[in-house]
Amino acid sequence: AAPAEQYDLLAIDTLLSSDEKDVRASVRQFCDSAVDPHVAEWFEAGDLPSIRELTKALGDLGVLGMHLDGYGCAGMSAVEYGLACLELEASDSGIRSLVSVQGSLAMYALWRWGSDEQKAEWLPRMAAGLAIGCFGLTEPDHGSDPSGLRTRARRSGADWVLSGTKTWITNGSIADVAIVWADAGEDGGIRGFVVPTDSAGFTAHPIEHKLSLRASVTSELVLDEVRLPESAALPGVTGLRGPLSCLGEARYGIVWGAMGAARTAFRTALDYSLTRQQFGRPIAGFQLTQEKLARMNQELALGTLLALHLGRLKDSSGVRPAQVSAGKLNNVGKALEICRTARTILGANGISLEYPVIRHLTNLESVLTYEGTAEIHTLTVGQALTGIPAFR
Ligand code: FAD
């Protein structure tokens, strides 16, 4: 491997506190031993064979809901959470997705909008990795525009009855609890419901044939007249503001995470270029390769600085949704470019799972689409700049 200063030319590390570096180091150490030796196999098999053990280990590490406080959560800063996301995604976007969905989507929904009873029932077990959560917003006919979602919640005596289908739900078929967003009509419009997955009428099926995020479980959820007590509704919010607030948290983690995937691709390409010889010299010695490495390094450094800037803002005055959109839009797009360039430096080896580059490249295709597509974030930034919404 190249010396550390070759990996961090702009000395971005000097902007981090020692506590922040400690968090980063402990997540990296975990990934080095528990994820990296296995993740290419998991990806190839399209399976996370020991997901319960892995989730428990992530709970012991303290990264599940780590930016939340109380109820067994670690209460860390946004920057510390971001650094953890970067390290997790440097190993695989699927592992970061597991942590994001658990902490930023399912746990955050409960923590921000749940009743004391809901929080006490679920958050400590979820923080410990003993219970897995999923977040069901997307439906077969409602992706980028969830405003017209069709899953219905109707009153039946003192109960709620939920019916509908959710698709592309991370962790869906292994979850213990699903946060399901449904239209409650005159009872508040779009609302969140805490659905234990052993409820009668709830089923989940894995989505097969993915060529991206293969080390991640993605599922369809079917709710067929699922009867829940009145207390199952999240009391704190009505309308799309509820799910959007959670998505804002998860997108923030992606701003950092994407730079993790990019970092792995960059380092792999740099190391490879220094040892691979063609025409009698290392391919790193060719100007065309150096141009690629310089450009990758620039974008990696700029994206990391952008993530850190948004993290510092979030920890001080807070971030606006359009700022997080700008971060996700830039960093996922740049991470994809970095992975594609790294792929070319590895030549034929670039398409092999023996190296991490093609895995990160295909994973990022999902990351580009989920949590708001690149197009939707472009329109969000456009609206913030012009004041004119161009969504419909
Ligand atoms: P569509 O909304 O149909 O979009 C198709 C294309 O049209 C896109 O390019 C889009 O940008 C474009 N488009 C749409 N509207 C406009 C517009 N106004 N202007 C310009 N272009 C537009 N969802 C969950 O709820 N929970 C999860 O845990 C979850 N996990 C996921 C995991 C994976 C691996 C994947 C791939 C998806 C996951 N999703 C999840 C779903 C994800 O959030 C949606 O795929 C995403 O919101 C896009 O919706 P769609 O796929 O239906 O695409």
CSV table of C-alpha atoms and ligand atoms in Angstrom, one decimal:
chain,number,residue,atom,x,y,z
A,1,ALA,CA,0.0,0.0,0.0
A,2,ALA,CA,1.1,3.6,-0.6
A,3,PRO,CA,2.2,5.7,2.4
A,4,ALA,CA,-0.6,7.5,4.3
A,5,GLU,CA,0.3,10.9,3.0
A,6,GLN,CA,-0.2,9.7,-0.5
A,7,TYR,CA,-3.7,8.8,0.4
A,8,ASP,CA,-4.5,12.2,2.0
A,9,LEU,CA,-2.6,14.7,0.0
A,10,LEU,CA,-4.6,17.7,1.4
A,11,ALA,CA,-4.2,16.5,5.0
A,12,ILE,CA,-8.0,16.6,5.6
A,13,ASP,CA,-7.2,14.5,8.7
A,14,THR,CA,-6.0,17.6,10.4
A,15,LEU,CA,-9.6,18.9,10.5
A,16,LEU,CA,-10.7,16.1,12.7
A,17,SER,CA,-10.5,15.9,16.5
A,18,SER,CA,-8.9,13.0,18.3
A,19,ASP,CA,-12.3,11.8,19.5
A,20,GLU,CA,-13.5,11.8,15.8
A,21,LYS,CA,-10.4,9.9,14.7
A,22,ASP,CA,-11.0,7.4,17.5
A,23,VAL,CA,-14.6,6.7,16.3
A,24,ARG,CA,-13.3,6.3,12.8
A,25,ALA,CA,-10.5,4.0,13.9
A,26,SER,CA,-12.9,1.7,15.8
A,27,VAL,CA,-15.3,1.4,12.9
A,28,ARG,CA,-12.4,0.7,10.5
A,29,GLN,CA,-11.0,-2.0,12.8
A,30,PHE,CA,-14.4,-3.6,13.0
A,31,CYS,CA,-14.7,-3.6,9.2
A,32,ASP,CA,-11.2,-4.8,8.7
A,33,SER,CA,-12.0,-8.0,10.7
A,34,ALA,CA,-15.7,-8.6,10.4
A,35,VAL,CA,-16.6,-7.3,6.9
A,36,ASP,CA,-13.8,-7.0,4.5
A,37,PRO,CA,-12.6,-10.6,4.5
A,38,HIS,CA,-16.2,-11.8,3.7
A,39,VAL,CA,-18.0,-9.1,1.8
A,40,ALA,CA,-17.0,-10.1,-1.7
A,41,GLU,CA,-18.3,-13.6,-1.1
A,42,TRP,CA,-21.6,-12.2,0.4
A,43,PHE,CA,-21.9,-10.0,-2.7
A,44,GLU,CA,-21.2,-12.9,-5.1
A,45,ALA,CA,-23.7,-15.1,-3.3
A,46,GLY,CA,-26.3,-12.3,-3.1
A,47,ASP,CA,-26.8,-13.0,0.5
A,48,LEU,CA,-25.8,-11.8,4.0
A,49,PRO,CA,-25.7,-15.2,5.6
A,50,SER,CA,-25.1,-14.1,9.2
A,51,ILE,CA,-27.0,-10.9,9.2
A,52,ARG,CA,-28.4,-11.3,12.7
A,53,GLU,CA,-24.9,-11.9,14.1
A,54,LEU,CA,-23.5,-9.0,12.0
A,55,THR,CA,-26.3,-6.6,13.2
A,56,LYS,CA,-25.6,-7.6,16.8
A,57,ALA,CA,-21.9,-7.0,16.3
A,58,LEU,CA,-22.7,-3.5,14.8
A,59,GLY,CA,-24.9,-2.9,17.9
A,60,ASP,CA,-22.0,-3.8,20.2
A,61,LEU,CA,-19.8,-1.5,18.1
A,62,GLY,CA,-22.3,1.3,18.9
A,63,VAL,CA,-23.1,2.5,15.4
A,64,LEU,CA,-26.8,1.7,15.3
A,65,GLY,CA,-28.7,5.0,15.9
A,66,MET,CA,-25.3,6.4,17.1
A,67,HIS,CA,-26.4,10.0,16.4
A,68,LEU,CA,-29.5,9.7,18.6
A,69,ASP,CA,-29.5,10.1,22.3
A,70,GLY,CA,-31.3,8.2,25.1
A,71,TYR,CA,-32.8,4.7,24.9
A,72,GLY,CA,-29.4,3.0,24.7
A,73,CYS,CA,-28.2,5.1,21.7
A,74,ALA,CA,-24.7,6.5,21.7
A,75,GLY,CA,-25.5,10.2,21.3
A,76,MET,CA,-22.6,11.0,19.0
A,77,SER,CA,-22.2,14.0,16.8
A,78,ALA,CA,-23.2,14.2,13.1
A,79,VAL,CA,-19.5,14.3,12.1
A,80,GLU,CA,-18.8,11.1,14.1
A,81,TYR,CA,-21.8,9.4,12.5
A,82,GLY,CA,-20.6,10.6,9.1
A,83,LEU,CA,-17.2,9.2,9.6
A,84,ALA,CA,-18.7,5.8,10.6
A,85,CYS,CA,-20.8,5.8,7.5
A,86,LEU,CA,-17.7,6.5,5.4
A,87,GLU,CA,-15.8,3.6,6.9
A,88,LEU,CA,-18.7,1.2,6.6
A,89,GLU,CA,-19.2,2.1,3.0
A,90,ALA,CA,-15.5,1.9,2.3
A,91,SER,CA,-16.2,-1.8,2.9
A,92,ASP,CA,-19.5,-2.1,1.1
A,93,SER,CA,-22.6,0.2,0.4
A,94,GLY,CA,-24.8,-2.7,1.5
A,95,ILE,CA,-23.4,-2.8,5.1
A,96,ARG,CA,-23.7,1.0,5.3
A,97,SER,CA,-27.3,0.6,4.0
A,98,LEU,CA,-28.1,-1.8,6.8
A,99,VAL,CA,-26.8,0.7,9.4
A,100,SER,CA,-28.5,3.7,7.7
A,101,VAL,CA,-31.9,2.0,7.5
A,102,GLN,CA,-31.7,0.8,11.0
A,103,GLY,CA,-30.4,4.1,12.6
A,104,SER,CA,-31.5,6.9,10.3
A,105,LEU,CA,-34.8,5.6,9.0
A,106,ALA,CA,-36.4,3.1,11.3
A,107,MET,CA,-34.9,4.2,14.7
A,108,TYR,CA,-35.0,7.9,13.8
A,109,ALA,CA,-38.7,7.7,12.9
A,110,LEU,CA,-39.4,6.2,16.3
A,111,TRP,CA,-37.0,8.5,18.2
A,112,ARG,CA,-38.3,11.7,16.5
A,113,TRP,CA,-42.0,11.0,16.1
A,114,GLY,CA,-42.8,8.0,18.4
A,115,SER,CA,-44.5,7.8,21.8
A,116,ASP,CA,-42.5,7.1,24.9
A,117,GLU,CA,-43.9,3.6,24.9
A,118,GLN,CA,-42.9,3.0,21.3
A,119,LYS,CA,-39.4,4.3,22.0
A,120,ALA,CA,-39.0,2.2,25.1
A,121,GLU,CA,-40.3,-0.9,23.4
A,122,TRP,CA,-38.0,-0.7,20.3
A,123,LEU,CA,-35.1,1.7,20.5
A,124,PRO,CA,-32.9,-0.1,23.1
A,125,ARG,CA,-33.2,-3.5,21.3
A,126,MET,CA,-32.6,-1.8,18.0
A,127,ALA,CA,-29.5,0.1,19.3
A,128,ALA,CA,-28.1,-3.2,20.6
A,129,GLY,CA,-28.7,-4.9,17.3
A,130,LEU,CA,-31.1,-7.4,18.8
A,131,ALA,CA,-34.1,-6.1,16.7
A,132,ILE,CA,-33.8,-5.2,13.1
A,133,GLY,CA,-36.0,-2.4,11.6
A,134,CYS,CA,-37.0,-1.5,8.1
A,135,PHE,CA,-38.7,1.6,6.6
A,136,GLY,CA,-41.5,1.2,4.0
A,137,LEU,CA,-42.3,4.2,1.9
A,138,THR,CA,-41.7,3.2,-1.7
A,139,GLU,CA,-44.6,1.4,-3.5
A,140,PRO,CA,-44.7,-0.3,-6.9
A,141,ASP,CA,-46.4,2.8,-8.4
A,142,HIS,CA,-45.0,5.5,-6.1
A,143,GLY,CA,-41.2,6.0,-6.0
A,144,SER,CA,-39.9,9.5,-6.5
A,145,ASP,CA,-43.4,10.9,-5.8
A,146,PRO,CA,-44.7,9.2,-2.6
A,147,SER,CA,-47.4,11.8,-2.1
A,148,GLY,CA,-50.0,9.6,-3.8
A,149,LEU,CA,-49.1,6.4,-2.0
A,150,ARG,CA,-51.8,3.8,-2.0
A,151,THR,CA,-51.2,1.8,1.3
A,152,ARG,CA,-54.3,2.6,3.3
A,153,ALA,CA,-54.8,2.8,7.1
A,154,ARG,CA,-58.4,2.7,8.1
A,155,ARG,CA,-60.1,2.8,11.5
A,156,SER,CA,-61.9,-0.3,12.7
A,157,GLY,CA,-63.3,0.3,16.2
A,158,ALA,CA,-60.3,1.2,18.3
A,159,ASP,CA,-57.9,-0.5,15.9
A,160,TRP,CA,-56.1,0.5,12.7
A,161,VAL,CA,-56.2,-1.8,9.7
A,162,LEU,CA,-53.4,-1.5,7.1
A,163,SER,CA,-53.5,-2.7,3.5
A,164,GLY,CA,-51.1,-2.2,0.6
A,165,THR,CA,-47.8,-3.2,-0.9
A,166,LYS,CA,-44.3,-1.7,-0.4
A,167,THR,CA,-41.4,-2.5,-2.6
A,168,TRP,CA,-37.6,-2.2,-2.6
A,169,ILE,CA,-37.5,-2.2,1.1
A,170,THR,CA,-34.0,-2.7,2.6
A,171,ASN,CA,-34.0,-5.3,5.4
A,172,GLY,CA,-37.7,-6.0,4.8
A,173,SER,CA,-37.7,-9.8,5.0
A,174,ILE,CA,-35.4,-10.0,8.0
A,175,ALA,CA,-36.9,-7.1,10.0
A,176,ASP,CA,-38.6,-7.5,13.4
A,177,VAL,CA,-40.4,-4.2,13.0
A,178,ALA,CA,-41.4,-2.2,9.9
A,179,ILE,CA,-42.1,1.5,10.0
A,180,VAL,CA,-44.8,1.7,7.3
A,181,TRP,CA,-46.1,4.9,5.8
A,182,ALA,CA,-49.8,4.8,4.9
A,183,ASP,CA,-52.6,7.1,4.0
A,184,ALA,CA,-55.0,7.4,6.9
A,185,GLY,CA,-57.4,9.7,4.9
A,186,GLU,CA,-59.3,12.0,7.2
A,187,ASP,CA,-57.3,10.7,10.2
A,188,GLY,CA,-54.3,12.7,9.4
A,189,GLY,CA,-53.3,11.9,5.8
A,190,ILE,CA,-49.9,10.1,5.4
A,191,ARG,CA,-48.9,8.7,8.8
A,192,GLY,CA,-46.3,6.3,10.1
A,193,PHE,CA,-47.2,3.0,11.7
A,194,VAL,CA,-45.1,0.7,13.9
A,195,VAL,CA,-45.8,-2.8,12.5
A,196,PRO,CA,-44.3,-5.8,14.2
A,197,THR,CA,-43.5,-8.1,11.3
A,198,ASP,CA,-45.1,-11.1,13.1
A,199,SER,CA,-48.5,-9.3,12.8
A,200,ALA,CA,-51.2,-11.4,11.1
A,201,GLY,CA,-51.5,-10.4,7.4
A,202,PHE,CA,-47.9,-9.1,7.1
A,203,THR,CA,-45.6,-10.9,4.7
A,204,ALA,CA,-42.2,-10.0,3.1
A,205,HIS,CA,-40.5,-11.5,0.1
A,206,PRO,CA,-36.9,-11.0,-1.0
A,207,ILE,CA,-36.3,-9.2,-4.3
A,208,GLU,CA,-34.1,-11.5,-6.4
A,209,HIS,CA,-31.9,-10.8,-9.5
A,210,LYS,CA,-30.2,-7.6,-8.2
A,211,LEU,CA,-26.9,-6.8,-9.8
A,212,SER,CA,-26.2,-4.0,-7.2
A,213,LEU,CA,-26.2,-4.0,-3.4
A,214,ARG,CA,-26.0,-7.8,-3.4
A,215,ALA,CA,-24.7,-7.8,0.1
A,216,SER,CA,-27.9,-6.3,1.3
A,217,VAL,CA,-31.5,-7.7,1.8
A,218,THR,CA,-34.1,-5.9,-0.4
A,219,SER,CA,-37.7,-7.0,-0.1
A,220,GLU,CA,-41.3,-6.5,-1.0
A,221,LEU,CA,-43.8,-6.0,1.9
A,222,VAL,CA,-47.4,-7.0,1.6
A,223,LEU,CA,-49.9,-5.8,4.2
A,224,ASP,CA,-53.1,-7.7,3.9
A,225,GLU,CA,-55.6,-6.2,6.4
A,226,VAL,CA,-53.0,-6.0,9.1
A,227,ARG,CA,-54.8,-5.1,12.3
A,228,LEU,CA,-52.9,-3.0,14.8
A,229,PRO,CA,-53.8,-1.3,18.0
A,230,GLU,CA,-54.5,2.5,18.1
A,231,SER,CA,-51.1,2.9,19.8
A,232,ALA,CA,-49.3,1.7,16.6
A,233,ALA,CA,-49.5,5.1,14.9
A,234,LEU,CA,-46.6,7.4,15.3
A,235,PRO,CA,-48.2,10.2,17.3
A,236,GLY,CA,-45.7,13.0,16.5
A,237,VAL,CA,-46.3,13.8,12.8
A,238,THR,CA,-48.8,13.7,10.0
A,239,GLY,CA,-48.1,14.3,6.3
A,240,LEU,CA,-45.0,13.7,4.1
A,241,ARG,CA,-42.9,15.7,6.5
A,242,GLY,CA,-42.6,12.5,8.6
A,243,PRO,CA,-40.9,10.3,6.1
A,244,LEU,CA,-39.0,13.2,4.5
A,245,SER,CA,-37.4,14.0,7.9
A,246,CYS,CA,-36.1,10.5,8.2
A,247,LEU,CA,-34.8,10.5,4.6
A,248,GLY,CA,-32.9,13.7,5.3
A,249,GLU,CA,-31.0,11.9,8.1
A,250,ALA,CA,-30.2,8.9,5.9
A,251,ARG,CA,-29.2,11.1,2.9
A,252,TYR,CA,-26.7,12.9,5.2
A,253,GLY,CA,-25.0,9.6,5.9
A,254,ILE,CA,-24.8,8.9,2.2
A,255,VAL,CA,-23.0,12.1,1.6
A,256,TRP,CA,-20.2,10.7,3.7
A,257,GLY,CA,-20.7,7.0,2.8
A,258,ALA,CA,-20.3,7.6,-1.0
A,259,MET,CA,-16.8,9.0,-0.3
A,260,GLY,CA,-16.0,5.7,1.5
A,261,ALA,CA,-16.7,3.7,-1.6
A,262,ALA,CA,-14.8,6.2,-3.7
A,263,ARG,CA,-11.8,6.1,-1.3
A,264,THR,CA,-11.5,2.3,-1.6
A,265,ALA,CA,-11.7,2.5,-5.4
A,266,PHE,CA,-9.0,5.3,-5.4
A,267,ARG,CA,-6.6,3.5,-3.1
A,268,THR,CA,-7.1,0.2,-5.0
A,269,ALA,CA,-6.3,2.0,-8.2
A,270,LEU,CA,-3.3,3.9,-6.8
A,271,ASP,CA,-1.8,0.7,-5.3
A,272,TYR,CA,-2.4,-1.3,-8.5
A,273,SER,CA,-0.9,1.4,-10.7
A,274,LEU,CA,2.3,1.4,-8.7
A,275,THR,CA,2.9,-2.3,-9.0
A,276,ARG,CA,1.4,-3.2,-12.4
A,277,GLN,CA,4.1,-3.0,-15.1
A,278,GLN,CA,3.5,-2.5,-18.8
A,279,PHE,CA,5.9,-1.3,-21.5
A,280,GLY,CA,8.7,-1.9,-18.9
A,281,ARG,CA,7.5,0.5,-16.2
A,282,PRO,CA,4.7,0.9,-13.6
A,283,ILE,CA,1.5,2.1,-15.2
A,284,ALA,CA,1.5,4.9,-12.5
A,285,GLY,CA,4.4,6.4,-14.5
A,286,PHE,CA,2.3,7.2,-17.5
A,287,GLN,CA,0.9,10.7,-17.7
A,288,LEU,CA,-2.5,9.5,-18.7
A,289,THR,CA,-2.7,7.3,-15.5
A,290,GLN,CA,-1.4,10.2,-13.4
A,291,GLU,CA,-4.1,12.5,-14.8
A,292,LYS,CA,-6.7,9.9,-13.7
A,293,LEU,CA,-5.2,9.6,-10.3
A,294,ALA,CA,-5.0,13.4,-9.8
A,295,ARG,CA,-8.6,13.8,-10.9
A,296,MET,CA,-9.8,11.0,-8.6
A,297,ASN,CA,-7.9,12.4,-5.7
A,298,GLN,CA,-9.3,15.9,-6.3
A,299,GLU,CA,-12.9,14.8,-6.3
A,300,LEU,CA,-12.4,12.5,-3.4
A,301,ALA,CA,-10.9,15.3,-1.3
A,302,LEU,CA,-13.5,17.8,-2.4
A,303,GLY,CA,-16.4,15.4,-1.6
A,304,THR,CA,-14.9,14.6,1.8
A,305,LEU,CA,-14.5,18.3,2.6
A,306,LEU,CA,-18.2,18.8,1.5
A,307,ALA,CA,-19.3,16.0,3.8
A,308,LEU,CA,-17.3,17.4,6.7
A,309,HIS,CA,-18.7,20.9,6.0
A,310,LEU,CA,-22.3,19.6,6.1
A,311,GLY,CA,-21.5,17.6,9.2
A,312,ARG,CA,-20.1,20.7,11.0
A,313,LEU,CA,-23.2,22.7,9.9
A,314,LYS,CA,-25.5,19.9,11.2
A,315,ASP,CA,-23.7,19.9,14.5
A,316,SER,CA,-23.9,23.7,14.9
A,317,SER,CA,-26.8,25.5,13.2
A,318,GLY,CA,-28.3,22.5,11.3
A,319,VAL,CA,-28.6,21.6,7.6
A,320,ARG,CA,-31.4,22.5,5.2
A,321,PRO,CA,-32.8,19.7,3.0
A,322,ALA,CA,-31.5,21.4,-0.1
A,323,GLN,CA,-28.0,21.4,1.4
A,324,VAL,CA,-28.1,17.7,2.0
A,325,SER,CA,-29.5,17.2,-1.6
A,326,ALA,CA,-26.5,19.2,-3.0
A,327,GLY,CA,-24.2,16.9,-1.0
A,328,LYS,CA,-25.8,13.6,-2.1
A,329,LEU,CA,-26.0,14.8,-5.7
A,330,ASN,CA,-22.4,15.7,-5.8
A,331,ASN,CA,-20.8,13.0,-3.8
A,332,VAL,CA,-22.7,10.0,-5.3
A,333,GLY,CA,-22.1,11.2,-8.8
A,334,LYS,CA,-18.4,11.8,-8.1
A,335,ALA,CA,-18.0,8.5,-6.4
A,336,LEU,CA,-19.4,6.8,-9.4
A,337,GLU,CA,-16.9,8.6,-11.7
A,338,ILE,CA,-14.1,7.7,-9.3
A,339,CYS,CA,-15.1,4.1,-9.4
A,340,ARG,CA,-15.4,4.0,-13.2
A,341,THR,CA,-11.9,5.6,-13.5
A,342,ALA,CA,-10.4,3.2,-11.0
A,343,ARG,CA,-12.0,0.4,-13.0
A,344,THR,CA,-10.1,1.4,-16.1
A,345,ILE,CA,-6.8,1.6,-14.2
A,346,LEU,CA,-7.2,-2.0,-13.2
A,347,GLY,CA,-7.8,-3.1,-16.8
A,348,ALA,CA,-9.4,-6.5,-17.0
A,349,ASN,CA,-8.9,-7.0,-13.3
A,350,GLY,CA,-11.2,-4.1,-12.9
A,351,ILE,CA,-14.2,-6.2,-13.7
A,352,SER,CA,-13.3,-9.0,-11.3
A,353,LEU,CA,-14.7,-9.4,-7.8
A,354,GLU,CA,-11.2,-10.3,-6.8
A,355,TYR,CA,-10.8,-6.5,-6.5
A,356,PRO,CA,-13.4,-4.3,-4.7
A,357,VAL,CA,-13.8,-1.7,-7.5
A,358,ILE,CA,-16.6,-3.2,-9.7
A,359,ARG,CA,-18.5,-4.2,-6.5
A,360,HIS,CA,-18.5,-0.5,-5.3
A,361,LEU,CA,-19.3,0.7,-8.8
A,362,THR,CA,-22.4,-1.5,-9.2
A,363,ASN,CA,-23.5,-0.7,-5.6
A,364,LEU,CA,-23.3,3.0,-6.2
A,365,GLU,CA,-25.9,2.6,-9.0
A,366,SER,CA,-28.4,1.8,-6.2
A,367,VAL,CA,-27.1,4.6,-4.0
A,368,LEU,CA,-27.6,7.0,-7.0
A,369,THR,CA,-31.3,6.1,-7.1
A,370,TYR,CA,-32.4,5.4,-3.5
A,371,GLU,CA,-33.0,8.1,-0.9
A,372,GLY,CA,-34.0,10.4,-3.8
A,373,THR,CA,-32.7,10.0,-7.3
A,374,ALA,CA,-30.0,12.3,-8.7
A,375,GLU,CA,-32.7,14.0,-10.8
A,376,ILE,CA,-34.9,14.7,-7.8
A,377,HIS,CA,-32.0,16.2,-5.8
A,378,THR,CA,-31.1,18.3,-8.9
A,379,LEU,CA,-34.7,19.7,-8.8
A,380,THR,CA,-34.5,20.3,-5.1
A,381,VAL,CA,-31.3,22.3,-5.6
A,382,GLY,CA,-32.9,24.0,-8.5
A,383,GLN,CA,-35.9,25.0,-6.4
A,384,ALA,CA,-33.7,26.3,-3.7
A,385,LEU,CA,-31.8,28.4,-6.2
A,386,THR,CA,-34.7,29.8,-8.2
A,387,GLY,CA,-37.7,29.5,-5.9
A,388,ILE,CA,-39.5,27.6,-8.7
A,389,PRO,CA,-40.5,24.0,-8.1
A,390,ALA,CA,-40.1,22.0,-11.3
A,391,PHE,CA,-41.2,18.6,-10.0
A,392,ARG,CA,-44.5,18.4,-11.9
B,1,FAD,P1,-39.1,6.5,-10.3
B,1,FAD,O1,-39.6,7.4,-9.3
B,1,FAD,O2,-40.1,5.7,-11.2
B,1,FAD,O3,-38.1,7.2,-11.3
B,1,FAD,C1,-37.6,6.7,-12.5
B,1,FAD,C2,-36.8,7.8,-13.2
B,1,FAD,O4,-37.6,9.0,-13.4
B,1,FAD,C3,-35.6,8.3,-12.3
B,1,FAD,O5,-34.5,8.6,-13.1
B,1,FAD,C4,-36.2,9.5,-11.7
B,1,FAD,O6,-35.2,10.4,-11.3
B,1,FAD,C5,-37.0,10.1,-12.9
B,1,FAD,N1,-38.0,11.1,-12.4
B,1,FAD,C6,-39.1,10.9,-11.6
B,1,FAD,N2,-39.7,12.0,-11.4
B,1,FAD,C7,-39.0,13.0,-12.1
B,1,FAD,C8,-39.2,14.4,-12.2
B,1,FAD,N3,-40.2,15.1,-11.6
B,1,FAD,N4,-38.3,15.0,-13.0
B,1,FAD,C9,-37.2,14.4,-13.6
B,1,FAD,N5,-37.0,13.0,-13.5
B,1,FAD,C10,-37.9,12.4,-12.7
B,1,FAD,N6,-37.5,2.7,-0.5
B,1,FAD,C11,-38.0,2.6,0.8
B,1,FAD,O7,-39.1,3.2,1.0
B,1,FAD,N7,-37.3,2.0,1.8
B,1,FAD,C12,-36.1,1.4,1.5
B,1,FAD,O8,-35.5,0.8,2.5
B,1,FAD,C13,-35.6,1.3,0.2
B,1,FAD,N8,-34.4,0.7,-0.1
B,1,FAD,C14,-34.0,0.6,-1.4
B,1,FAD,C15,-32.9,-0.3,-1.7
B,1,FAD,C16,-32.5,-0.4,-3.0
B,1,FAD,C17,-31.4,-1.3,-3.4
B,1,FAD,C18,-33.1,0.3,-4.1
B,1,FAD,C19,-32.7,0.2,-5.5
B,1,FAD,C20,-34.2,1.1,-3.8
B,1,FAD,C21,-34.7,1.3,-2.4
B,1,FAD,N9,-35.8,2.0,-2.1
B,1,FAD,C22,-36.3,2.0,-0.8
B,1,FAD,C23,-36.6,2.7,-3.2
B,1,FAD,C24,-36.0,4.0,-3.7
B,1,FAD,O9,-36.1,5.0,-2.7
B,1,FAD,C25,-36.7,4.3,-5.0
B,1,FAD,O10,-36.2,3.4,-6.0
B,1,FAD,C26,-36.5,5.7,-5.4
B,1,FAD,O11,-37.2,6.6,-4.6
B,1,FAD,C27,-36.9,6.0,-6.9
B,1,FAD,O12,-38.2,5.5,-7.1
B,1,FAD,P2,-38.5,4.5,-8.4
B,1,FAD,O13,-37.4,3.4,-8.4
B,1,FAD,O14,-39.9,4.1,-8.3
B,1,FAD,O15,-38.2,5.4,-9.7
